[in-house]
PDB file of C-alpha atoms in Angstrom:
ATOM      1  CA  MET A   1       2.548  22.560   6.453  1.00 95.00           C
ATOM      2  CA  LYS A   2      -0.821  21.106   7.430  1.00 97.00           C
ATOM      3  CA  ALA A   3      -1.906  17.633   8.540  1.00 98.00           C
ATOM      4  CA  ILE A   4      -5.032  15.512   8.375  1.00 98.00           C
ATOM      5  CA  VAL A   5      -5.371  12.841  11.072  1.00 98.00           C
ATOM      6  CA  THR A   6      -8.189  10.305  11.123  1.00 98.00           C
ATOM      7  CA  GLY A   7      -9.438   8.941  14.424  1.00 95.00           C
ATOM      8  CA  HIS A   8      -7.838  11.852  16.293  1.00 95.00           C
ATOM      9  CA  THR A   9     -10.029  11.732  19.414  1.00 94.00           C
ATOM     10  CA  LYS A  10      -8.600   8.724  21.238  1.00 91.00           C
ATOM     11  CA  GLY A  11      -5.736   6.255  21.438  1.00 90.00           C
ATOM     12  CA  LEU A  12      -2.823   6.579  19.052  1.00 93.00           C
ATOM     13  CA  GLY A  13      -4.694   9.040  16.832  1.00 95.00           C
ATOM     14  CA  ALA A  14      -5.167  11.462  19.735  1.00 95.00           C
ATOM     15  CA  ALA A  15      -1.483  11.202  20.607  1.00 95.00           C
ATOM     16  CA  ILE A  16      -0.428  11.789  16.977  1.00 97.00           C
ATOM     17  CA  ALA A  17      -2.657  14.846  16.685  1.00 96.00           C
ATOM     18  CA  GLU A  18      -1.324  16.252  19.961  1.00 95.00           C
ATOM     19  CA  GLU A  19       2.279  15.683  18.848  1.00 96.00           C
ATOM     20  CA  LEU A  20       1.709  17.494  15.547  1.00 97.00           C
ATOM     21  CA  LEU A  21      -0.110  20.360  17.260  1.00 96.00           C
ATOM     22  CA  ALA A  22       2.637  20.677  19.862  1.00 94.00           C
ATOM     23  CA  ARG A  23       5.062  21.219  16.983  1.00 95.00           C
ATOM     24  CA  GLY A  24       2.890  24.022  15.627  1.00 95.00           C
ATOM     25  CA  ILE A  25       1.464  22.017  12.718  1.00 97.00           C
ATOM     26  CA  PRO A  26      -2.249  22.712  12.046  1.00 97.00           C
ATOM     27  CA  VAL A  27      -4.357  19.558  12.180  1.00 97.00           C
ATOM     28  CA  LEU A  28      -7.682  18.703  10.568  1.00 97.00           C
ATOM     29  CA  GLY A  29      -9.113  15.851  12.612  1.00 97.00           C
ATOM     30  CA  LEU A  30     -11.671  13.469  11.114  1.00 98.00           C
ATOM     31  CA  ALA A  31     -13.578  11.335  13.612  1.00 96.00           C
ATOM     32  CA  ARG A  32     -17.061  10.537  14.886  1.00 93.00           C
ATOM     33  CA  GLY A  33     -16.607  13.010  17.748  1.00 91.00           C
ATOM     34  CA  ARG A  34     -14.367  15.815  18.915  1.00 90.00           C
ATOM     35  CA  ALA A  35     -11.167  15.731  20.950  1.00 85.00           C
ATOM     36  CA  PRO A  36     -11.987  16.743  24.542  1.00 82.00           C
ATOM     37  CA  GLY A  37     -10.479  20.199  25.101  1.00 74.00           C
ATOM     38  CA  GLY A  38      -8.392  19.949  21.954  1.00 72.00           C
ATOM     39  CA  ALA A  39      -9.493  23.234  20.412  1.00 70.00           C
ATOM     40  CA  ALA A  40      -8.946  25.067  23.711  1.00 67.00           C
ATOM     41  CA  ARG A  41      -5.431  23.668  24.124  1.00 80.00           C
ATOM     42  CA  HIS A  42      -4.493  24.580  20.557  1.00 71.00           C
ATOM     43  CA  PRO A  43      -6.477  27.665  19.526  1.00 79.00           C
ATOM     44  CA  GLY A  44      -6.429  28.223  15.791  1.00 84.00           C
ATOM     45  CA  LEU A  45      -4.503  25.028  15.089  1.00 92.00           C
ATOM     46  CA  LEU A  46      -7.067  22.240  15.478  1.00 94.00           C
ATOM     47  CA  ASN A  47     -10.022  21.951  13.131  1.00 93.00           C
ATOM     48  CA  GLU A  48     -12.414  19.029  13.526  1.00 95.00           C
ATOM     49  CA  ILE A  49     -14.934  17.338  11.258  1.00 96.00           C
ATOM     50  CA  GLU A  50     -17.432  14.973  12.859  1.00 97.00           C
ATOM     51  CA  ILE A  51     -17.797  12.120  10.376  1.00 97.00           C
ATOM     52  CA  ASP A  52     -18.185   8.349  10.516  1.00 97.00           C
ATOM     53  CA  LEU A  53     -15.468   7.098   8.171  1.00 98.00           C
ATOM     54  CA  SER A  54     -17.051   3.647   8.090  1.00 97.00           C
ATOM     55  CA  ASP A  55     -19.958   5.275   6.235  1.00 97.00           C
ATOM     56  CA  GLY A  56     -18.825   5.495   2.631  1.00 96.00           C
ATOM     57  CA  ALA A  57     -21.730   7.701   1.606  1.00 96.00           C
ATOM     58  CA  ALA A  58     -20.961  10.219   4.354  1.00 97.00           C
ATOM     59  CA  LEU A  59     -17.299  10.371   3.354  1.00 97.00           C
ATOM     60  CA  SER A  60     -18.217  10.780  -0.318  1.00 97.00           C
ATOM     61  CA  ALA A  61     -20.553  13.646   0.534  1.00 97.00           C
ATOM     62  CA  TRP A  62     -17.918  15.422   2.621  1.00 97.00           C
ATOM     63  CA  LEU A  63     -15.234  15.043  -0.032  1.00 97.00           C
ATOM     64  CA  GLY A  64     -17.654  16.381  -2.615  1.00 95.00           C
ATOM     65  CA  ARG A  65     -18.081  19.652  -0.723  1.00 95.00           C
ATOM     66  CA  GLY A  66     -14.495  20.738  -1.400  1.00 93.00           C
ATOM     67  CA  GLU A  67     -13.687  21.416   2.244  1.00 94.00           C
ATOM     68  CA  LEU A  68     -10.427  19.497   2.063  1.00 95.00           C
ATOM     69  CA  ALA A  69      -9.046  21.643  -0.773  1.00 93.00           C
ATOM     70  CA  ALA A  70     -10.163  24.823   0.983  1.00 92.00           C
ATOM     71  CA  TRP A  71      -8.406  23.845   4.192  1.00 91.00           C
ATOM     72  CA  LEU A  72      -5.182  22.834   2.412  1.00 94.00           C
ATOM     73  CA  ALA A  73      -5.030  25.994   0.290  1.00 90.00           C
ATOM     74  CA  GLY A  74      -1.631  27.668   0.493  1.00 88.00           C
ATOM     75  CA  SER A  75       0.097  24.815   2.309  1.00 91.00           C
ATOM     76  CA  GLY A  76       3.519  23.842   0.948  1.00 93.00           C
ATOM     77  CA  THR A  77       3.364  20.384   2.527  1.00 96.00           C
ATOM     78  CA  ALA A  78       0.249  18.303   3.105  1.00 97.00           C
ATOM     79  CA  LEU A  79       0.396  15.418   5.564  1.00 98.00           C
ATOM     80  CA  LEU A  80      -2.153  12.620   5.877  1.00 98.00           C
ATOM     81  CA  VAL A  81      -2.117  10.112   8.730  1.00 98.00           C
ATOM     82  CA  ASN A  82      -4.646   7.355   8.113  1.00 98.00           C
ATOM     83  CA  ASN A  83      -4.927   6.136  11.679  1.00 96.00           C
ATOM     84  CA  ALA A  84      -8.608   5.263  12.183  1.00 96.00           C
ATOM     85  CA  GLY A  85      -9.290   1.555  12.175  1.00 94.00           C
ATOM     86  CA  VAL A  86     -11.188  -1.278  13.797  1.00 93.00           C
ATOM     87  CA  VAL A  87     -10.237  -4.863  14.637  1.00 90.00           C
ATOM     88  CA  TRP A  88     -13.786  -6.253  14.475  1.00 88.00           C
ATOM     89  CA  PRO A  89     -15.259  -8.607  13.355  1.00 93.00           C
ATOM     90  CA  VAL A  90     -13.165 -11.119  15.286  1.00 89.00           C
ATOM     91  CA  GLY A  91     -13.603 -14.881  15.030  1.00 89.00           C
ATOM     92  CA  PRO A  92     -13.878 -17.610  12.406  1.00 92.00           C
ATOM     93  CA  LEU A  93     -15.951 -16.867   9.307  1.00 92.00           C
ATOM     94  CA  ALA A  94     -19.018 -18.650  10.655  1.00 91.00           C
ATOM     95  CA  GLU A  95     -19.152 -16.211  13.571  1.00 91.00           C
ATOM     96  CA  GLN A  96     -18.437 -12.978  11.692  1.00 92.00           C
ATOM     97  CA  ASP A  97     -21.194 -10.430  11.173  1.00 94.00           C
ATOM     98  CA  PRO A  98     -21.118  -9.603   7.422  1.00 95.00           C
ATOM     99  CA  LEU A  99     -22.233  -6.022   8.112  1.00 96.00           C
ATOM    100  CA  GLN A 100     -19.314  -5.581  10.513  1.00 95.00           C
ATOM    101  CA  ALA A 101     -16.990  -6.826   7.778  1.00 96.00           C
ATOM    102  CA  ILE A 102     -18.370  -4.239   5.352  1.00 97.00           C
ATOM    103  CA  ARG A 103     -17.934  -1.405   7.853  1.00 97.00           C
ATOM    104  CA  ALA A 104     -14.415  -2.598   8.719  1.00 97.00           C
ATOM    105  CA  ALA A 105     -13.389  -2.719   5.071  1.00 97.00           C
ATOM    106  CA  THR A 106     -14.791   0.777   4.543  1.00 98.00           C
ATOM    107  CA  LEU A 107     -13.062   2.250   7.601  1.00 98.00           C
ATOM    108  CA  ASN A 108      -9.779   0.354   7.330  1.00 97.00           C
ATOM    109  CA  VAL A 109      -9.329   0.417   3.541  1.00 98.00           C
ATOM    110  CA  ALA A 110     -11.789   2.443   1.480  1.00 98.00           C
ATOM    111  CA  ALA A 111     -11.542   5.581   3.606  1.00 98.00           C
ATOM    112  CA  PRO A 112      -7.705   5.692   3.676  1.00 98.00           C
ATOM    113  CA  LEU A 113      -7.487   5.076  -0.070  1.00 98.00           C
ATOM    114  CA  ALA A 114     -10.131   7.695  -0.835  1.00 98.00           C
ATOM    115  CA  LEU A 115      -8.507  10.259   1.453  1.00 98.00           C
ATOM    116  CA  ALA A 116      -5.083   9.609  -0.070  1.00 98.00           C
ATOM    117  CA  GLY A 117      -6.401  10.269  -3.555  1.00 97.00           C
ATOM    118  CA  ALA A 118      -8.406  13.284  -2.412  1.00 97.00           C
ATOM    119  CA  LEU A 119      -5.375  14.761  -0.649  1.00 97.00           C
ATOM    120  CA  VAL A 120      -3.240  14.572  -3.786  1.00 97.00           C
ATOM    121  CA  ARG A 121      -5.964  16.071  -5.971  1.00 95.00           C
ATOM    122  CA  ALA A 122      -6.591  18.870  -3.451  1.00 95.00           C
ATOM    123  CA  SER A 123      -2.965  19.913  -2.955  1.00 93.00           C
ATOM    124  CA  VAL A 124      -1.491  20.404  -6.430  1.00 90.00           C
ATOM    125  CA  GLY A 125       1.939  22.031  -6.193  1.00 90.00           C
ATOM    126  CA  ALA A 126       2.574  20.882  -2.621  1.00 94.00           C
ATOM    127  CA  GLU A 127       4.663  18.064  -1.260  1.00 96.00           C
ATOM    128  CA  ARG A 128       2.354  15.259  -0.110  1.00 97.00           C
ATOM    129  CA  ARG A 129       3.230  12.755   2.624  1.00 98.00           C
ATOM    130  CA  ILE A 130       0.795   9.907   3.291  1.00 98.00           C
ATOM    131  CA  LEU A 131       1.223   7.586   6.258  1.00 98.00           C
ATOM    132  CA  HIS A 132      -1.033   4.564   6.653  1.00 98.00           C
ATOM    133  CA  VAL A 133      -1.009   3.152  10.188  1.00 97.00           C
ATOM    134  CA  SER A 134      -0.599  -0.525   9.381  1.00 95.00           C
ATOM    135  CA  SER A 135       0.042  -3.551  11.592  1.00 89.00           C
ATOM    136  CA  GLY A 136       2.087  -6.683  11.855  1.00 86.00           C
ATOM    137  CA  ALA A 137      -1.260  -8.389  11.258  1.00 81.00           C
ATOM    138  CA  GLY A 138      -1.041  -7.182   7.676  1.00 86.00           C
ATOM    139  CA  ARG A 139       2.173  -9.112   7.216  1.00 88.00           C
ATOM    140  CA  SER A 140       1.357 -12.325   9.107  1.00 89.00           C
ATOM    141  CA  ALA A 141      -1.938 -14.204   9.319  1.00 91.00           C
ATOM    142  CA  TYR A 142      -3.643 -14.456  12.723  1.00 89.00           C
ATOM    143  CA  PRO A 143      -6.523 -16.851  13.477  1.00 89.00           C
ATOM    144  CA  GLY A 144      -9.732 -14.944  14.098  1.00 88.00           C
ATOM    145  CA  TRP A 145      -8.425 -11.779  12.472  1.00 88.00           C
ATOM    146  CA  SER A 146      -9.071 -12.549   8.800  1.00 93.00           C
ATOM    147  CA  VAL A 147     -10.748  -9.194   8.161  1.00 95.00           C
ATOM    148  CA  TYR A 148      -8.214  -7.159  10.144  1.00 94.00           C
ATOM    149  CA  CYS A 149      -5.249  -8.938   8.536  1.00 94.00           C
ATOM    150  CA  ALA A 150      -6.686  -8.485   5.051  1.00 97.00           C
ATOM    151  CA  THR A 151      -7.457  -4.795   5.505  1.00 97.00           C
ATOM    152  CA  LYS A 152      -4.016  -3.962   6.888  1.00 97.00           C
ATOM    153  CA  ALA A 153      -2.346  -5.946   4.096  1.00 97.00           C
ATOM    154  CA  ALA A 154      -4.339  -3.840   1.635  1.00 97.00           C
ATOM    155  CA  LEU A 155      -2.754  -0.674   3.014  1.00 98.00           C
ATOM    156  CA  ASP A 156       0.707  -2.165   2.552  1.00 97.00           C
ATOM    157  CA  ARG A 157       0.035  -3.049  -1.085  1.00 98.00           C
ATOM    158  CA  HIS A 158      -1.520   0.385  -1.715  1.00 98.00           C
ATOM    159  CA  ALA A 159       1.600   2.144  -0.447  1.00 98.00           C
ATOM    160  CA  GLU A 160       3.883  -0.038  -2.542  1.00 98.00           C
ATOM    161  CA  ALA A 161       1.837   0.559  -5.691  1.00 98.00           C
ATOM    162  CA  VAL A 162       1.621   4.340  -5.130  1.00 98.00           C
ATOM    163  CA  ALA A 163       5.392   4.440  -4.688  1.00 97.00           C
ATOM    164  CA  LEU A 164       5.763   2.681  -8.046  1.00 97.00           C
ATOM    165  CA  ASP A 165       3.720   5.451  -9.709  1.00 96.00           C
ATOM    166  CA  GLY A 166       6.873   7.545  -9.493  1.00 92.00           C
ATOM    167  CA  ASP A 167       5.370  10.918  -8.522  1.00 95.00           C
ATOM    168  CA  ALA A 168       8.216  12.664  -6.689  1.00 93.00           C
ATOM    169  CA  THR A 169       5.743  14.984  -4.931  1.00 96.00           C
ATOM    170  CA  VAL A 170       3.945  12.069  -3.286  1.00 97.00           C
ATOM    171  CA  ARG A 171       5.710  10.155  -0.531  1.00 98.00           C
ATOM    172  CA  VAL A 172       3.912   7.250   1.080  1.00 98.00           C
ATOM    173  CA  CYS A 173       4.536   4.645   3.748  1.00 98.00           C
ATOM    174  CA  SER A 174       2.406   1.970   5.370  1.00 98.00           C
ATOM    175  CA  LEU A 175       3.964   1.854   8.824  1.00 97.00           C
ATOM    176  CA  ALA A 176       3.423  -0.759  11.529  1.00 93.00           C
ATOM    177  CA  PRO A 177       3.776   1.119  14.851  1.00 90.00           C
ATOM    178  CA  GLY A 178       4.132  -1.847  17.206  1.00 80.00           C
ATOM    179  CA  VAL A 179       1.824  -2.945  20.026  1.00 76.00           C
ATOM    180  CA  ILE A 180       0.427   0.111  21.779  1.00 74.00           C
ATOM    181  CA  ASP A 181      -1.460   0.451  25.053  1.00 56.00           C
ATOM    182  CA  THR A 182      -4.769   1.689  23.637  1.00 63.00           C
ATOM    183  CA  GLY A 183      -8.456   0.878  23.822  1.00 64.00           C
ATOM    184  CA  MET A 184      -8.063  -1.503  20.898  1.00 65.00           C
ATOM    185  CA  GLN A 185      -5.654  -3.582  22.966  1.00 64.00           C
ATOM    186  CA  ALA A 186      -8.198  -3.667  25.791  1.00 65.00           C
ATOM    187  CA  GLU A 187     -10.792  -4.945  23.304  1.00 72.00           C
ATOM    188  CA  ILE A 188      -8.381  -7.654  22.164  1.00 69.00           C
ATOM    189  CA  ARG A 189      -7.749  -8.806  25.742  1.00 71.00           C
ATOM    190  CA  ALA A 190     -11.503  -8.904  26.367  1.00 68.00           C
ATOM    191  CA  THR A 191     -12.047 -11.215  23.396  1.00 73.00           C
ATOM    192  CA  THR A 192     -12.685 -14.876  24.200  1.00 72.00           C
ATOM    193  CA  GLU A 193     -10.064 -17.405  23.120  1.00 70.00           C
ATOM    194  CA  ASP A 194     -12.523 -19.288  20.928  1.00 65.00           C
ATOM    195  CA  ARG A 195     -12.799 -16.144  18.791  1.00 72.00           C
ATOM    196  CA  PHE A 196      -9.123 -15.135  19.026  1.00 66.00           C
ATOM    197  CA  PRO A 197      -6.828 -18.045  19.959  1.00 61.00           C
ATOM    198  CA  MET A 198      -3.796 -15.750  20.332  1.00 59.00           C
ATOM    199  CA  ARG A 199      -5.460 -13.672  23.065  1.00 65.00           C
ATOM    200  CA  GLU A 200      -3.062 -14.862  25.793  1.00 62.00           C
ATOM    201  CA  ARG A 201      -0.076 -13.406  23.942  1.00 66.00           C
ATOM    202  CA  PHE A 202      -1.568  -9.922  24.220  1.00 60.00           C
ATOM    203  CA  VAL A 203      -2.573 -10.449  27.842  1.00 56.00           C
ATOM    204  CA  GLN A 204       1.050 -11.309  28.654  1.00 58.00           C
ATOM    205  CA  LEU A 205       2.350  -8.247  26.775  1.00 58.00           C
ATOM    206  CA  LYS A 206       0.180  -6.052  29.003  1.00 56.00           C
ATOM    207  CA  GLU A 207       1.149  -7.861  32.211  1.00 53.00           C
ATOM    208  CA  GLN A 208       4.860  -7.816  31.369  1.00 58.00           C
ATOM    209  CA  GLY A 209       4.979  -4.143  30.367  1.00 61.00           C
ATOM    210  CA  GLY A 210       5.470  -4.929  26.689  1.00 60.00           C
ATOM    211  CA  LEU A 211       3.076  -2.284  25.385  1.00 66.00           C
ATOM    212  CA  THR A 212       4.294   1.085  24.124  1.00 75.00           C
ATOM    213  CA  SER A 213       2.515   4.205  25.367  1.00 85.00           C
ATOM    214  CA  PRO A 214       0.552   6.130  22.715  1.00 87.00           C
ATOM    215  CA  GLU A 215       2.559   9.264  23.475  1.00 91.00           C
ATOM    216  CA  ASP A 216       5.953   7.623  22.949  1.00 88.00           C
ATOM    217  CA  CYS A 217       4.789   5.922  19.774  1.00 92.00           C
ATOM    218  CA  ALA A 218       3.315   9.187  18.443  1.00 95.00           C
ATOM    219  CA  ARG A 219       6.557  11.068  19.057  1.00 96.00           C
ATOM    220  CA  ARG A 220       8.565   8.507  17.098  1.00 95.00           C
ATOM    221  CA  LEU A 221       5.919   8.221  14.389  1.00 97.00           C
ATOM    222  CA  VAL A 222       5.825  11.988  13.790  1.00 98.00           C
ATOM    223  CA  ASP A 223       9.626  12.108  13.745  1.00 97.00           C
ATOM    224  CA  TYR A 224       9.472   9.385  11.085  1.00 97.00           C
ATOM    225  CA  LEU A 225       6.811  11.217   9.084  1.00 98.00           C
ATOM    226  CA  LEU A 226       8.777  14.478   9.042  1.00 98.00           C
ATOM    227  CA  ALA A 227      12.194  12.942   8.368  1.00 97.00           C
ATOM    228  CA  ASP A 228      13.977  13.701   5.098  1.00 95.00           C
ATOM    229  CA  GLY A 229      13.945  10.036   4.112  1.00 95.00           C
ATOM    230  CA  PHE A 230      10.215   9.480   4.590  1.00 97.00           C
ATOM    231  CA  GLY A 231       8.811   7.351   1.776  1.00 96.00           C
ATOM    232  CA  GLY A 232      12.107   5.643   1.002  1.00 96.00           C
ATOM    233  CA  LYS A 233      10.532   2.403   2.242  1.00 97.00           C
ATOM    234  CA  PRO A 234       6.837   2.207   1.299  1.00 97.00           C
ATOM    235  CA  VAL A 235       6.279  -0.552   3.875  1.00 97.00           C
ATOM    236  CA  ASP A 236       8.098  -0.281   7.191  1.00 96.00           C
ATOM    237  CA  ASP A 237       7.980  -1.075  10.898  1.00 93.00           C
ATOM    238  CA  LEU A 238       8.529   1.723  13.416  1.00 92.00           C
ATOM    239  CA  ARG A 239      10.216  -0.669  15.834  1.00 87.00           C
ATOM    240  CA  SER A 240      13.063  -1.293  13.406  1.00 88.00           C
ATOM    241  CA  ALA A 241      13.152   2.088  11.673  1.00 73.00           C
TER     242      ALA A 241
END
């Protein structure tokens, strides 16, 4: 068994990678940087590729080199956790930077879809489990988050459609993990209310202890990913699973 985790250097992605590594599962981390001390803590288990997943050309070039297939060779189960994502641009359309929207769509949607397809093509004969880290924002519209809501909804629809393909060797789920105490939440709280009118809700969640720690969420998420029934619901919420 081997796993690929995107955005493995901080926040929930770092916690997911650490949880997998602690269980003895080799991890290939894809991120713009490297996990501080990760290779030293897990010698021989953590491999890292420095890549900006919001750069479609860079991802295409890396996939074209065949490194993914080489790393997965001989693995009976291939796991993919599409965790990397960005909430920006935030605000009404008139205030959104179009270039930010392009980078967000590439990071939040194009990269996960490309990696999912590449994983399946590179691991013929193995069981494949693909987990998209989704959000409640993909299932309900939020003012100021049109790009974020749309990109997370895309992951939900992708998982549902892949499940309908009927390949028994491919299990997929777009999973909303809940509200987690990460840097993204700090960014949300720092946003002005004119850009994100629901800001106060997230401020109160922090003040009232309503945020889940990345470590606790990662433990439950990895349990979910490795469970026998994974993929039975292509769209799910970890809080109710």
